[in-house]
Amino acid sequence: MSLSETDSYLHTEKGQMGTPKKESQIKLELVALINMLGWSRNQAARYIYTETHDFDDDSEIRKFEANFIKALQRDQNQDRLEVYFDILLASPEAEAIDFVKNKYIPLDVISSSLSESMKDISKCITKTLKSE
């Protein structure tokens, strides 16, 4: 999902008071992380499966891949999506790209300098949490 698609998706998927739905936000972050890793959705699903299961069964992996892709297309359990996100975020590849979990998405309401400052604060908090 490109940045412009993400922006348009955020503007159409609103909850109460104009805030993005929590499920939509975690899905967007999950898809953004997969894209930044340069992985396909199937590759991400395979990684999640192998990290959470002791034995790798090809037929079960294919089933999980299909269920993972469906989870990204539908409103699913937020807790499950957050677990998937955390598993991908803990991968060595994700640590190398310096991804910030709760990413600030500018809405052109505030100045660009304030927007950059907010992004820096978010990165600092994420790094602090990782080091604890």
Short mmCIF file of C-alpha atoms in Angstrom, two decimals:
data_model
loop_
_atom_site.label_atom_id
_atom_site.label_comp_id
_atom_site.label_asym_id
_atom_site.label_seq_id
_atom_site.Cartn_x
_atom_site.Cartn_y
_atom_site.Cartn_z
CA MET A 1 0.00 0.00 0.00
CA SER A 2 1.58 3.26 -1.05
CA LEU A 3 1.60 6.35 1.14
CA SER A 4 -1.15 8.00 -0.91
CA GLU A 5 -3.28 4.85 -0.63
CA THR A 6 -2.63 4.81 3.10
CA ASP A 7 -3.69 8.44 3.42
CA SER A 8 -6.89 7.89 1.45
CA TYR A 9 -7.61 4.74 3.47
CA LEU A 10 -7.18 6.67 6.71
CA HIS A 11 -9.54 9.37 5.55
CA THR A 12 -12.27 6.87 4.65
CA GLU A 13 -11.94 4.51 7.62
CA LYS A 14 -12.88 6.77 10.51
CA GLY A 15 -14.23 5.91 13.93
CA GLN A 16 -16.03 8.26 16.28
CA MET A 17 -14.89 11.87 16.43
CA GLY A 18 -12.86 11.53 13.23
CA THR A 19 -10.16 9.25 14.66
CA PRO A 20 -9.00 6.22 12.67
CA LYS A 21 -10.49 2.93 13.80
CA LYS A 22 -8.03 1.02 15.97
CA GLU A 23 -8.31 -2.09 13.76
CA SER A 24 -7.67 -0.05 10.64
CA GLN A 25 -4.63 1.61 12.21
CA ILE A 26 -2.98 -1.66 13.22
CA LYS A 27 -3.70 -3.10 9.77
CA LEU A 28 -2.10 -0.06 8.14
CA GLU A 29 0.95 -0.31 10.37
CA LEU A 30 1.25 -4.04 9.69
CA VAL A 31 1.04 -3.55 5.93
CA ALA A 32 3.50 -0.65 6.09
CA LEU A 33 5.98 -2.79 8.01
CA ILE A 34 5.64 -5.66 5.52
CA ASN A 35 6.23 -3.23 2.66
CA MET A 36 9.26 -1.67 4.35
CA LEU A 37 10.71 -5.15 4.87
CA GLY A 38 10.25 -5.78 1.16
CA TRP A 39 8.33 -8.97 1.93
CA SER A 40 5.21 -10.34 0.34
CA ARG A 41 2.24 -10.96 2.59
CA ASN A 42 2.81 -14.69 2.18
CA GLN A 43 6.44 -14.28 3.21
CA ALA A 44 5.37 -12.34 6.31
CA ALA A 45 2.78 -15.00 7.16
CA ARG A 46 5.37 -17.74 6.74
CA TYR A 47 7.73 -15.88 9.09
CA ILE A 48 4.99 -15.46 11.71
CA TYR A 49 4.04 -19.13 11.43
CA THR A 50 7.60 -20.40 11.82
CA GLU A 51 8.16 -18.12 14.82
CA THR A 52 5.02 -19.32 16.60
CA HIS A 53 5.08 -23.06 15.82
CA ASP A 54 7.58 -25.74 16.72
CA PHE A 55 7.08 -27.80 13.58
CA ASP A 56 6.83 -26.46 10.05
CA ASP A 57 4.04 -28.19 8.15
CA ASP A 58 3.73 -26.91 4.57
CA SER A 59 -0.02 -27.47 4.35
CA GLU A 60 -0.57 -25.66 7.67
CA ILE A 61 1.70 -22.83 6.55
CA ARG A 62 -0.37 -22.39 3.37
CA LYS A 63 -3.56 -22.32 5.44
CA PHE A 64 -2.03 -19.74 7.75
CA GLU A 65 -0.90 -17.63 4.78
CA ALA A 66 -4.48 -17.56 3.45
CA ASN A 67 -5.87 -16.68 6.90
CA PHE A 68 -3.26 -13.96 7.38
CA ILE A 69 -4.13 -12.34 4.06
CA LYS A 70 -7.84 -12.48 4.97
CA ALA A 71 -7.06 -10.89 8.34
CA LEU A 72 -5.49 -7.94 6.51
CA GLN A 73 -8.57 -7.54 4.32
CA ARG A 74 -11.26 -7.82 6.98
CA ASP A 75 -11.94 -6.43 10.42
CA GLN A 76 -10.23 -8.96 12.63
CA ASN A 77 -9.35 -9.32 16.25
CA GLN A 78 -7.09 -6.38 17.06
CA ASP A 79 -5.10 -8.38 19.62
CA ARG A 80 -4.19 -10.99 17.03
CA LEU A 81 -3.06 -8.34 14.55
CA GLU A 82 -0.94 -6.68 17.23
CA VAL A 83 0.70 -10.03 18.03
CA TYR A 84 1.49 -10.50 14.33
CA PHE A 85 2.89 -6.97 14.20
CA ASP A 86 5.09 -7.52 17.26
CA ILE A 87 6.46 -10.78 15.82
CA LEU A 88 7.42 -9.06 12.57
CA LEU A 89 8.81 -6.05 14.43
CA ALA A 90 11.09 -8.35 16.46
CA SER A 91 12.64 -9.85 13.30
CA PRO A 92 16.29 -8.98 12.62
CA GLU A 93 15.27 -7.42 9.31
CA ALA A 94 12.82 -5.05 11.03
CA GLU A 95 15.44 -3.92 13.52
CA ALA A 96 17.68 -2.98 10.60
CA ILE A 97 15.07 -0.67 9.01
CA ASP A 98 14.42 1.32 12.22
CA PHE A 99 10.61 1.10 11.99
CA VAL A 100 8.60 3.11 14.54
CA LYS A 101 5.55 1.18 15.74
CA ASN A 102 2.99 3.90 16.40
CA LYS A 103 3.82 5.99 13.41
CA TYR A 104 2.57 9.55 13.22
CA ILE A 105 0.79 10.24 9.95
CA PRO A 106 0.65 13.97 9.19
CA LEU A 107 -2.70 15.43 8.20
CA ASP A 108 -1.38 18.82 7.00
CA VAL A 109 -3.05 20.54 9.94
CA ILE A 110 0.19 21.43 11.72
CA SER A 111 3.45 22.83 10.43
CA SER A 112 6.03 20.50 8.91
CA SER A 113 8.60 21.39 11.59
CA LEU A 114 6.19 20.41 14.37
CA SER A 115 5.35 17.26 12.44
CA GLU A 116 9.06 16.33 12.21
CA SER A 117 9.50 17.00 15.93
CA MET A 118 6.60 14.68 16.73
CA LYS A 119 8.18 12.00 14.56
CA ASP A 120 11.50 12.39 16.40
CA ILE A 121 9.77 12.10 19.77
CA SER A 122 8.01 8.93 18.63
CA LYS A 123 11.32 7.39 17.49
CA CYS A 124 12.95 8.29 20.81
CA ILE A 125 10.13 6.68 22.80
CA THR A 126 10.30 3.53 20.69
CA LYS A 127 14.07 3.23 21.15
CA THR A 128 13.70 3.76 24.90
CA LEU A 129 11.07 1.05 25.12
CA LYS A 130 13.21 -1.37 23.11
CA SER A 131 16.18 -0.83 25.42
CA GLU A 132 14.21 -1.59 28.61
#
